[in-house]
Amino acid sequence: MTTPRLVTVDGEQLHVVVRGSTGRVVVLCSGLAGKWSDWDDVTDLLATDHIVVRFDRPGLGSSPAPKSDYKPTVRAEAHRIAAVLDAVGRTAAVTLVGHSLGGFYAEGFARLYPDRTAALLLLDSSVAEPAGPRLLPKRVQTATHTVLNGLSNYLGAVVRENNAYSDLGEEVLDLRRHAPIQAVSVAVAVATGRYRTPWANKWLDQQRVLAEELGADLTIITPSGHRVMVDRPDETARLIRELSR
């Protein structure tokens, strides 16, 4: 059974969908511009023996626009995941799956809420790198923030996260230094196409480094584009099921 609802977390309304009634709880975290329905095919495969939780971050999918002063941070998103689980009555340790930018948030949750994390899968995850020098002076950043408030809910939410990307990566690196992952099964999966371009080879190398840093197994999913859960729901569900055992 699929149960969609709106829950309120720190004053923000979030669209949450829970499907399944038995088994390990799996939380699916979308990437930049992603929405809950991107995981439909994966959920179809998992919901027979898992409880699958999906939600839209503010302004994305079916969630209303965020507050005007909203700025994404890894810690805030980890807290949001925990609050969503509280709202749907799921307090046991969960399997976290983070796609693309959602990998930052899923990893953040695993580090900040170790007692609530059983396993972590980073699915073609964004790669955290030290941020370069700030190119925009404060007054330009303020003006940009004002413009964002005038954009549509969806576009504004996407641009906010995109603009925060470097800061989010720095935050993940900081958490890796100060909040180690504790006794959690971790896996990294990377998508590749039929042909290996120089960019694709670089991406594969970055994912190998990520897996080594986390002490995780690396799985190569091919052929697949970046939206692995859409292109290869079968392989995505298989990895989640193996990790959730």
Coordinates of N, CA and C in Angstrom, one line a residue:
M1 N 0.8 -1.2 0.0 CA 0.0 0.0 0.0 C 0.9 1.2 0.0
T2 N 0.5 2.2 -0.8 CA 1.2 3.5 -0.9 C 0.5 4.5 -0.1
T3 N 1.2 5.2 0.8 CA 0.6 6.2 1.7 C 1.3 7.5 1.5
P4 N 0.7 8.4 0.7 CA 1.3 9.8 0.5 C 0.7 10.7 1.6
R5 N 1.5 11.6 2.1 CA 1.0 12.6 3.1 C 1.9 13.8 3.1
L6 N 1.5 14.9 3.7 CA 2.3 16.0 4.0 C 2.6 16.1 5.4
V7 N 3.9 16.1 5.7 CA 4.3 16.3 7.1 C 5.1 17.6 7.3
T8 N 5.0 18.1 8.5 CA 5.7 19.4 8.8 C 7.0 19.2 9.6
V9 N 8.1 19.7 9.0 CA 9.4 19.5 9.7 C 10.0 20.9 9.8
D10 N 10.2 21.4 11.0 CA 10.8 22.7 11.2 C 10.1 23.8 10.4
G11 N 8.8 23.7 10.4 CA 8.0 24.7 9.7 C 7.8 24.5 8.2
E12 N 8.5 23.5 7.6 CA 8.4 23.3 6.2 C 7.5 22.1 6.0
Q13 N 6.5 22.2 5.0 CA 5.7 21.0 4.6 C 6.4 20.2 3.6
L14 N 6.5 18.9 3.8 CA 7.1 17.9 3.0 C 6.2 16.8 2.5
H15 N 6.3 16.5 1.2 CA 5.5 15.4 0.6 C 6.3 14.1 0.9
V16 N 5.6 13.2 1.6 CA 6.2 11.9 2.0 C 5.4 10.8 1.5
V17 N 6.0 9.8 0.9 CA 5.3 8.6 0.4 C 5.9 7.3 1.1
V18 N 5.1 6.5 1.7 CA 5.6 5.3 2.3 C 4.9 4.1 1.6
R19 N 5.6 3.1 1.2 CA 5.0 1.9 0.6 C 5.7 0.7 1.2
G20 N 4.8 -0.3 1.4 CA 5.3 -1.6 2.0 C 4.9 -1.6 3.5
S21 N 4.8 -2.9 4.0 CA 4.4 -3.0 5.4 C 5.3 -3.9 6.2
T22 N 6.3 -4.5 5.6 CA 7.1 -5.4 6.3 C 8.6 -5.3 5.8
G23 N 9.5 -5.7 6.7 CA 10.9 -5.7 6.3 C 11.7 -4.5 6.7
R24 N 12.9 -4.4 6.3 CA 13.8 -3.3 6.6 C 13.3 -2.0 6.0
V25 N 13.4 -0.9 6.7 CA 13.0 0.4 6.2 C 14.2 0.9 5.3
V26 N 13.8 1.3 4.1 CA 14.7 1.9 3.1 C 14.3 3.3 2.8
V27 N 15.3 4.3 2.9 CA 15.0 5.7 2.6 C 15.7 6.0 1.3
L28 N 15.0 6.5 0.3 CA 15.5 6.8 -1.0 C 15.7 8.3 -1.1
C29 N 16.9 8.8 -1.2 CA 17.2 10.2 -1.3 C 17.6 10.6 -2.7
S30 N 16.8 11.5 -3.3 CA 17.0 11.9 -4.7 C 18.1 12.9 -4.8
G31 N 18.6 13.1 -6.0 CA 19.7 14.1 -6.2 C 19.1 15.4 -6.6
L32 N 20.0 16.2 -7.2 CA 19.6 17.6 -7.6 C 18.5 17.5 -8.6
A33 N 17.4 18.3 -8.3 CA 16.2 18.3 -9.1 C 15.4 17.1 -9.1
G34 N 15.8 16.1 -8.3 CA 15.0 14.8 -8.3 C 13.8 14.9 -7.5
K35 N 12.9 13.9 -7.7 CA 11.6 13.8 -7.0 C 11.3 12.4 -6.6
W36 N 10.3 12.2 -5.8 CA 10.0 10.9 -5.2 C 9.7 9.9 -6.3
S37 N 9.0 10.3 -7.4 CA 8.5 9.3 -8.4 C 9.7 8.8 -9.3
D38 N 10.9 9.4 -9.2 CA 12.0 8.9 -9.9 C 12.3 7.5 -9.5
W39 N 11.9 7.1 -8.3 CA 12.2 5.8 -7.7 C 11.0 4.8 -7.8
D40 N 10.0 5.1 -8.6 CA 8.9 4.2 -8.7 C 9.2 2.8 -9.1
D41 N 10.0 2.6 -10.1 CA 10.3 1.2 -10.5 C 11.1 0.5 -9.5
V42 N 12.1 1.2 -8.8 CA 12.8 0.5 -7.7 C 11.9 0.2 -6.6
T43 N 11.0 1.1 -6.2 CA 10.0 0.8 -5.2 C 9.1 -0.4 -5.5
D44 N 8.7 -0.5 -6.7 CA 7.9 -1.6 -7.1 C 8.6 -3.0 -6.8
L45 N 9.9 -3.0 -7.0 CA 10.7 -4.2 -6.8 C 11.0 -4.5 -5.3
L46 N 11.0 -3.4 -4.5 CA 11.4 -3.6 -3.1 C 10.3 -3.7 -2.1
A47 N 9.1 -3.1 -2.5 CA 8.0 -3.0 -1.5 C 7.4 -4.3 -1.0
T48 N 7.7 -5.4 -1.7 CA 7.1 -6.7 -1.3 C 7.8 -7.1 0.1
D49 N 9.0 -6.7 0.3 CA 9.7 -7.2 1.5 C 10.5 -6.1 2.2
H50 N 10.2 -4.8 1.8 CA 10.8 -3.7 2.5 C 9.8 -2.6 2.7
I51 N 10.0 -1.7 3.6 CA 9.2 -0.5 3.8 C 10.0 0.6 3.2
V52 N 9.5 1.2 2.1 CA 10.2 2.2 1.3 C 9.7 3.6 1.6
V53 N 10.6 4.5 2.0 CA 10.2 5.8 2.4 C 10.8 6.8 1.4
R54 N 10.0 7.6 0.7 CA 10.5 8.6 -0.2 C 9.9 10.0 0.2
F55 N 10.6 11.0 0.0 CA 10.1 12.3 0.2 C 10.7 13.4 -0.7
D56 N 10.0 14.5 -0.9 CA 10.5 15.6 -1.7 C 11.1 16.7 -0.8
R57 N 12.3 17.1 -1.1 CA 12.8 18.3 -0.3 C 12.0 19.5 -0.7
P58 N 12.1 20.6 0.1 CA 11.3 21.8 -0.1 C 11.4 22.3 -1.6
G59 N 10.2 22.5 -2.2 CA 10.2 23.1 -3.6 C 10.4 22.1 -4.7
L60 N 10.7 20.8 -4.3 CA 10.9 19.8 -5.3 C 9.7 18.8 -5.3
G61 N 9.4 18.2 -6.5 CA 8.3 17.2 -6.5 C 7.0 17.8 -6.1
S62 N 6.4 17.2 -5.1 CA 5.1 17.7 -4.6 C 5.2 18.5 -3.3
S63 N 6.4 18.8 -2.9 CA 6.6 19.6 -1.6 C 6.4 21.1 -1.9
P64 N 5.7 21.9 -1.1 CA 5.6 23.3 -1.3 C 6.9 24.0 -1.3
A65 N 6.9 25.3 -1.7 CA 8.2 26.1 -1.7 C 8.7 26.2 -0.3
P66 N 10.1 26.3 -0.2 CA 10.7 26.5 1.1 C 10.5 27.9 1.6
K67 N 10.9 28.2 2.8 CA 11.0 29.5 3.3 C 12.0 30.3 2.5
S68 N 11.8 31.7 2.5 CA 12.6 32.5 1.7 C 14.1 32.5 2.2
D69 N 14.3 32.2 3.4 CA 15.7 32.2 3.9 C 16.3 30.8 3.9
Y70 N 15.7 29.8 3.2 CA 16.2 28.5 3.1 C 17.5 28.3 2.4
K71 N 18.5 27.7 3.0 CA 19.8 27.4 2.4 C 20.1 26.0 2.7
P72 N 20.3 25.1 1.7 CA 20.6 23.7 2.0 C 21.9 23.5 2.8
T73 N 21.9 22.6 3.8 CA 23.1 22.2 4.4 C 23.0 20.7 4.6
V74 N 24.1 20.0 4.7 CA 24.1 18.5 4.9 C 23.5 18.2 6.3
R75 N 23.9 19.0 7.3 CA 23.4 18.7 8.6 C 21.9 18.9 8.7
A76 N 21.4 20.0 8.0 CA 19.9 20.2 8.1 C 19.2 19.1 7.3
E77 N 19.8 18.7 6.2 CA 19.1 17.6 5.4 C 19.1 16.3 6.2
A78 N 20.2 16.0 6.9 CA 20.3 14.8 7.7 C 19.2 14.9 8.8
H79 N 19.1 16.0 9.4 CA 18.0 16.2 10.4 C 16.6 16.1 9.8
R80 N 16.5 16.5 8.6 CA 15.2 16.4 7.9 C 14.8 14.9 7.7
I81 N 15.8 14.1 7.3 CA 15.5 12.7 7.1 C 15.1 12.1 8.4
A82 N 15.8 12.4 9.5 CA 15.4 11.9 10.8 C 14.0 12.3 11.2
A83 N 13.7 13.5 10.9 CA 12.4 14.0 11.3 C 11.3 13.4 10.5
V84 N 11.5 13.1 9.2 CA 10.6 12.4 8.4 C 10.3 11.0 8.9
L85 N 11.4 10.3 9.3 CA 11.2 9.0 9.8 C 10.4 9.0 11.1
D86 N 10.7 10.0 12.0 CA 9.9 10.2 13.2 C 8.4 10.4 12.8
A87 N 8.2 11.2 11.8 CA 6.8 11.6 11.5 C 6.0 10.4 11.0
V88 N 6.7 9.4 10.3 CA 6.0 8.2 9.8 C 6.2 7.0 10.8
G89 N 6.7 7.3 11.9 CA 6.7 6.3 13.0 C 7.8 5.2 12.7
R90 N 8.9 5.5 12.1 CA 9.9 4.6 11.8 C 11.2 4.9 12.6
T91 N 11.4 4.3 13.7 CA 12.5 4.6 14.6 C 13.7 3.6 14.5
A92 N 13.5 2.5 13.9 CA 14.6 1.5 13.8 C 15.6 1.9 12.8
A93 N 16.8 1.3 12.9 CA 17.8 1.6 11.9 C 17.4 1.3 10.5
V94 N 17.8 2.2 9.6 CA 17.3 2.1 8.2 C 18.5 1.9 7.2
T95 N 18.1 1.5 6.0 CA 19.1 1.5 4.9 C 18.9 2.9 4.1
L96 N 20.0 3.6 4.0 CA 19.9 4.9 3.3 C 20.5 4.7 1.9
V97 N 19.8 5.3 0.9 CA 20.3 5.3 -0.5 C 20.3 6.7 -0.9
G98 N 21.5 7.2 -1.4 CA 21.6 8.5 -1.8 C 22.1 8.6 -3.3
H99 N 21.2 9.2 -4.2 CA 21.6 9.3 -5.6 C 22.2 10.7 -5.8
S100 N 23.3 10.8 -6.5 CA 23.9 12.0 -6.9 C 24.1 13.0 -5.7
L101 N 23.5 14.2 -5.7 CA 23.7 15.1 -4.6 C 23.0 14.5 -3.3
G102 N 22.0 13.6 -3.5 CA 21.4 12.9 -2.3 C 22.4 12.1 -1.6
G103 N 23.5 11.7 -2.2 CA 24.6 11.0 -1.6 C 25.2 11.8 -0.4
F104 N 25.3 13.1 -0.6 CA 25.9 13.9 0.5 C 24.9 13.8 1.7
Y105 N 23.6 13.9 1.4 CA 22.7 13.9 2.5 C 22.6 12.6 3.2
A106 N 22.6 11.5 2.4 CA 22.5 10.2 3.0 C 23.8 9.9 3.8
E107 N 24.9 10.2 3.3 CA 26.2 10.0 4.1 C 26.2 10.9 5.4
G108 N 25.7 12.1 5.2 CA 25.6 13.0 6.4 C 24.7 12.3 7.5
F109 N 23.6 11.7 7.1 CA 22.7 11.1 8.1 C 23.4 9.9 8.7
A110 N 24.1 9.1 7.9 CA 24.8 7.9 8.5 C 25.9 8.4 9.5
R111 N 26.5 9.5 9.3 CA 27.5 10.0 10.2 C 26.9 10.7 11.5
L112 N 25.8 11.4 11.3 CA 25.2 12.1 12.4 C 24.2 11.3 13.2
Y113 N 23.7 10.3 12.6 CA 22.7 9.4 13.2 C 23.1 7.9 13.1
P114 N 24.3 7.6 13.7 CA 24.7 6.2 13.5 C 23.8 5.2 14.1
D115 N 23.1 5.5 15.2 CA 22.2 4.5 15.8 C 21.0 4.3 15.0
R116 N 20.7 5.1 14.0 CA 19.5 5.0 13.2 C 19.9 4.5 11.8
T117 N 21.2 4.1 11.6 CA 21.6 3.7 10.2 C 22.1 2.3 10.3
A118 N 21.5 1.5 9.4 CA 22.0 0.1 9.3 C 22.9 -0.1 8.1
A119 N 22.6 0.6 7.0 CA 23.4 0.5 5.8 C 23.3 1.7 4.9
L120 N 24.3 1.9 4.1 CA 24.4 3.1 3.2 C 24.8 2.7 1.8
L121 N 24.0 3.1 0.8 CA 24.4 2.9 -0.6 C 24.5 4.3 -1.2
L122 N 25.6 4.6 -1.8 CA 25.8 5.8 -2.5 C 25.8 5.5 -4.0
L123 N 24.7 6.0 -4.7 CA 24.4 5.6 -6.1 C 24.8 6.7 -7.0
D124 N 25.9 6.5 -7.7 CA 26.5 7.5 -8.6 C 26.5 8.8 -7.9
S125 N 27.0 8.8 -6.7 CA 27.0 9.9 -5.8 C 27.8 11.1 -6.2
S126 N 27.4 12.3 -5.9 CA 28.3 13.4 -6.0 C 29.6 13.2 -5.2
V127 N 30.7 13.9 -5.6 CA 32.0 13.7 -5.0 C 32.3 15.0 -4.3
A128 N 32.7 14.8 -3.0 CA 33.0 16.0 -2.2 C 34.5 16.4 -2.4
E129 N 34.7 17.6 -2.8 CA 36.0 18.2 -3.0 C 36.1 19.5 -2.3
P130 N 37.4 19.9 -1.9 CA 37.6 21.2 -1.3 C 37.1 22.3 -2.2
A131 N 36.4 23.3 -1.6 CA 35.8 24.4 -2.4 C 37.0 25.3 -2.7
G132 N 36.8 26.0 -3.9 CA 37.8 27.0 -4.3 C 37.4 28.3 -3.7
P133 N 38.2 29.4 -4.0 CA 37.9 30.7 -3.5 C 36.5 31.2 -3.9
R134 N 35.9 32.0 -3.0 CA 34.6 32.6 -3.3 C 34.8 33.6 -4.4
L135 N 34.0 33.5 -5.4 CA 34.1 34.4 -6.6 C 33.1 35.5 -6.5
L136 N 32.1 35.4 -5.7 CA 31.0 36.4 -5.6 C 31.1 37.2 -4.3
P137 N 31.2 38.5 -4.4 CA 31.2 39.3 -3.2 C 29.9 39.2 -2.5
K138 N 29.8 39.6 -1.2 CA 28.6 39.4 -0.4 C 27.4 40.1 -1.0
R139 N 27.6 41.3 -1.5 CA 26.4 42.0 -2.0 C 25.8 41.3 -3.2
V140 N 26.7 40.6 -4.0 CA 26.2 39.8 -5.2 C 25.5 38.6 -4.7
Q141 N 26.0 37.9 -3.7 CA 25.3 36.8 -3.1 C 23.9 37.1 -2.6
T142 N 23.8 38.3 -1.9 CA 22.5 38.8 -1.4 C 21.6 39.0 -2.6
A143 N 22.1 39.7 -3.6 CA 21.2 39.9 -4.8 C 20.7 38.6 -5.4
T144 N 21.6 37.6 -5.5 CA 21.3 36.3 -6.1 C 20.2 35.7 -5.2
H145 N 20.3 35.8 -3.9 CA 19.3 35.2 -3.0 C 17.9 35.9 -3.3
T146 N 17.9 37.2 -3.5 CA 16.7 37.9 -3.8 C 16.0 37.4 -5.1
V147 N 16.9 37.2 -6.1 CA 16.3 36.7 -7.4 C 15.7 35.3 -7.2
L148 N 16.4 34.4 -6.4 CA 15.9 33.1 -6.2 C 14.5 33.1 -5.6
N149 N 14.3 34.0 -4.7 CA 12.9 34.1 -4.1 C 11.8 34.4 -5.1
G150 N 12.2 35.0 -6.3 CA 11.2 35.3 -7.3 C 11.0 34.2 -8.3
L151 N 11.8 33.1 -8.3 CA 11.7 32.1 -9.2 C 10.6 31.1 -8.8
S152 N 10.2 30.2 -9.7 CA 9.2 29.2 -9.4 C 9.7 28.3 -8.3
N153 N 8.8 27.7 -7.6 CA 9.2 26.8 -6.5 C 10.3 25.8 -6.9
Y154 N 10.1 25.1 -8.0 CA 11.0 24.1 -8.5 C 12.3 24.7 -8.9
L155 N 12.3 25.6 -9.8 CA 13.5 26.2 -10.3 C 14.3 26.8 -9.2
G156 N 13.6 27.5 -8.3 CA 14.3 28.2 -7.1 C 15.0 27.1 -6.3
A157 N 14.3 26.0 -6.0 CA 14.9 24.9 -5.2 C 16.1 24.3 -5.8
V158 N 16.0 24.1 -7.1 CA 17.2 23.5 -7.9 C 18.4 24.4 -7.8
V159 N 18.1 25.7 -8.1 CA 19.3 26.7 -8.2 C 19.9 26.8 -6.8
R160 N 19.1 26.8 -5.7 CA 19.6 26.9 -4.4 C 20.6 25.8 -4.1
E161 N 20.1 24.6 -4.4 CA 21.0 23.4 -4.1 C 22.3 23.5 -5.0
N162 N 22.1 23.8 -6.2 CA 23.2 23.9 -7.1 C 24.2 24.9 -6.7
N163 N 23.7 26.1 -6.2 CA 24.6 27.1 -5.7 C 25.3 26.7 -4.4
A164 N 24.7 25.9 -3.7 CA 25.3 25.4 -2.4 C 26.2 24.2 -2.5
Y165 N 26.4 23.7 -3.8 CA 27.1 22.5 -4.0 C 28.5 22.4 -3.3
S166 N 29.3 23.5 -3.5 CA 30.6 23.5 -3.0 C 30.6 23.5 -1.5
D167 N 29.7 24.3 -0.9 CA 29.6 24.3 0.6 C 29.1 22.9 1.1
L168 N 28.2 22.3 0.4 CA 27.8 20.9 0.8 C 28.9 19.9 0.8
G169 N 29.7 20.0 -0.3 CA 30.9 19.1 -0.3 C 31.9 19.4 0.8
E170 N 32.1 20.6 1.1 CA 33.0 21.0 2.2 C 32.5 20.4 3.5
E171 N 31.2 20.5 3.7 CA 30.5 20.0 4.9 C 30.7 18.5 5.0
V172 N 30.6 17.8 3.9 CA 30.8 16.3 3.9 C 32.2 16.0 4.4
L173 N 33.2 16.7 3.8 CA 34.6 16.5 4.1 C 34.8 16.8 5.6
D174 N 34.2 17.8 6.2 CA 34.3 18.1 7.6 C 33.7 16.9 8.4
L175 N 32.6 16.4 8.0 CA 32.0 15.3 8.7 C 32.8 14.1 8.7
R176 N 33.5 13.8 7.6 CA 34.4 12.7 7.5 C 35.5 12.8 8.4
R177 N 35.9 14.0 8.8 CA 37.0 14.2 9.7 C 36.6 14.0 11.2
H178 N 35.3 14.4 11.4 CA 34.9 14.4 12.8 C 33.8 13.5 13.2
A179 N 33.1 12.9 12.2 CA 32.0 12.0 12.6 C 32.1 10.7 11.8
P180 N 33.0 9.8 12.2 CA 33.2 8.5 11.4 C 31.9 7.7 11.3
I181 N 31.8 7.0 10.2 CA 30.7 6.0 10.1 C 31.0 4.8 11.0
Q182 N 30.0 4.4 11.8 CA 30.2 3.4 12.8 C 29.4 2.1 12.5
A183 N 30.2 1.0 12.3 CA 29.6 -0.3 12.1 C 28.4 -0.3 11.2
V184 N 28.6 0.3 10.0 CA 27.5 0.4 9.0 C 28.0 -0.3 7.7
S185 N 27.2 -1.1 7.1 CA 27.5 -1.6 5.8 C 27.4 -0.5 4.7
V186 N 28.5 -0.3 4.0 CA 28.5 0.8 3.0 C 28.9 0.2 1.6
A187 N 28.2 0.7 0.6 CA 28.5 0.3 -0.8 C 28.4 1.5 -1.6
V188 N 29.2 1.5 -2.7 CA 29.3 2.6 -3.7 C 29.0 2.0 -5.0
A189 N 28.1 2.6 -5.8 CA 27.8 2.1 -7.1 C 28.0 3.3 -8.1
V190 N 28.6 3.0 -9.2 CA 28.9 4.0 -10.3 C 28.3 3.5 -11.6
A191 N 27.7 4.5 -12.3 CA 27.1 4.2 -13.6 C 28.0 4.5 -14.7
T192 N 28.1 3.7 -15.7 CA 28.9 4.0 -16.9 C 28.1 3.6 -18.2
G193 N 28.3 4.3 -19.2 CA 27.7 4.0 -20.5 C 28.4 2.9 -21.3
R194 N 28.0 2.7 -22.5 CA 28.6 1.7 -23.3 C 30.0 2.0 -23.7
Y195 N 30.2 3.3 -23.8 CA 31.5 3.8 -24.3 C 32.2 4.7 -23.2
R196 N 33.5 4.5 -23.0 CA 34.2 5.1 -21.9 C 34.9 6.4 -22.5
T197 N 34.3 7.5 -22.2 CA 34.9 8.8 -22.6 C 35.9 9.2 -21.5
P198 N 36.8 10.2 -21.8 CA 37.7 10.7 -20.8 C 37.0 11.1 -19.5
W199 N 35.9 11.8 -19.7 CA 35.1 12.3 -18.5 C 34.6 11.1 -17.7
A200 N 34.1 10.1 -18.5 CA 33.5 8.9 -17.8 C 34.6 8.2 -17.0
N201 N 35.8 8.1 -17.6 CA 36.9 7.5 -16.9 C 37.3 8.2 -15.6
K202 N 37.3 9.6 -15.7 CA 37.6 10.4 -14.5 C 36.6 10.2 -13.4
W203 N 35.3 10.1 -13.9 CA 34.2 9.9 -12.9 C 34.4 8.5 -12.2
L204 N 34.7 7.5 -13.0 CA 34.9 6.2 -12.4 C 36.1 6.2 -11.4
D205 N 37.2 6.9 -11.8 CA 38.3 7.0 -10.8 C 37.9 7.7 -9.5
Q206 N 37.1 8.7 -9.7 CA 36.6 9.4 -8.5 C 35.7 8.5 -7.6
Q207 N 34.9 7.7 -8.2 CA 34.1 6.8 -7.4 C 34.9 5.7 -6.8
R208 N 36.0 5.3 -7.4 CA 36.9 4.3 -6.8 C 37.5 4.9 -5.6
V209 N 38.0 6.1 -5.7 CA 38.6 6.8 -4.5 C 37.6 6.9 -3.4
L210 N 36.3 7.3 -3.8 CA 35.3 7.4 -2.7 C 35.1 6.1 -2.0
A211 N 35.0 5.0 -2.8 CA 34.8 3.7 -2.2 C 35.9 3.4 -1.2
E212 N 37.2 3.7 -1.7 CA 38.3 3.4 -0.8 C 38.3 4.2 0.5
E213 N 37.9 5.5 0.4 CA 37.8 6.4 1.5 C 36.8 5.8 2.6
L214 N 35.7 5.3 2.0 CA 34.6 4.8 2.9 C 34.8 3.3 3.3
G215 N 35.8 2.7 2.8 CA 36.0 1.2 3.0 C 34.8 0.4 2.5
A216 N 34.4 0.8 1.3 CA 33.2 0.2 0.7 C 33.5 -0.6 -0.5
D217 N 32.6 -1.5 -0.9 CA 32.7 -2.2 -2.1 C 32.2 -1.3 -3.2
L218 N 32.8 -1.4 -4.4 CA 32.4 -0.6 -5.6 C 31.8 -1.5 -6.6
T219 N 30.6 -1.2 -7.1 CA 29.9 -1.9 -8.1 C 29.7 -1.0 -9.3
I220 N 30.1 -1.5 -10.5 CA 29.9 -0.7 -11.7 C 28.7 -1.2 -12.4
I221 N 27.8 -0.3 -12.7 CA 26.5 -0.6 -13.3 C 26.6 -0.1 -14.7
T222 N 26.5 -1.0 -15.7 CA 26.6 -0.6 -17.1 C 25.8 -1.5 -18.0
P223 N 25.1 -1.0 -19.0 CA 25.1 0.4 -19.4 C 24.0 1.1 -18.6
S224 N 24.4 2.4 -18.2 CA 23.4 3.2 -17.5 C 23.8 4.6 -17.6
G225 N 22.8 5.5 -17.6 CA 23.1 6.9 -17.5 C 23.2 7.3 -16.0
H226 N 23.3 8.5 -15.7 CA 23.4 9.0 -14.3 C 22.2 8.6 -13.5
R227 N 21.0 8.7 -14.1 CA 19.8 8.4 -13.3 C 19.6 6.8 -13.2
V228 N 20.5 6.2 -12.4 CA 20.6 4.8 -12.4 C 19.2 4.1 -12.0
M229 N 18.5 4.7 -11.1 CA 17.3 4.1 -10.6 C 16.2 4.1 -11.6
V230 N 16.4 5.0 -12.7 CA 15.4 5.0 -13.8 C 15.9 4.0 -14.9
D231 N 17.2 4.1 -15.2 CA 17.8 3.3 -16.3 C 17.9 1.8 -15.9
R232 N 18.3 1.5 -14.6 CA 18.6 0.2 -14.1 C 17.9 -0.1 -12.8
P233 N 16.6 0.0 -12.7 CA 15.9 -0.3 -11.4 C 16.2 -1.7 -10.9
D234 N 16.4 -2.6 -11.8 CA 16.6 -4.0 -11.4 C 17.9 -4.1 -10.6
E235 N 19.0 -3.5 -11.1 CA 20.3 -3.6 -10.5 C 20.3 -2.7 -9.2
T236 N 19.6 -1.6 -9.2 CA 19.5 -0.8 -8.1 C 18.8 -1.5 -6.9
A237 N 17.7 -2.1 -7.2 CA 17.0 -2.9 -6.2 C 17.8 -4.0 -5.7
R238 N 18.5 -4.7 -6.6 CA 19.3 -5.8 -6.1 C 20.4 -5.4 -5.1
L239 N 21.0 -4.3 -5.4 CA 22.1 -3.8 -4.5 C 21.5 -3.4 -3.1
I240 N 20.3 -2.8 -3.2 CA 19.7 -2.4 -1.9 C 19.3 -3.6 -1.1
R241 N 18.7 -4.6 -1.8 CA 18.3 -5.8 -1.1 C 19.5 -6.5 -0.5
E242 N 20.6 -6.6 -1.2 CA 21.8 -7.3 -0.7 C 22.3 -6.5 0.6
L243 N 22.3 -5.2 0.5 CA 22.8 -4.4 1.6 C 21.9 -4.4 2.8
S244 N 20.7 -4.7 2.6 CA 19.7 -4.7 3.7 C 19.6 -6.0 4.4
R245 N 20.3 -7.0 4.0 CA 20.1 -8.4 4.6 C 20.6 -8.3 6.0

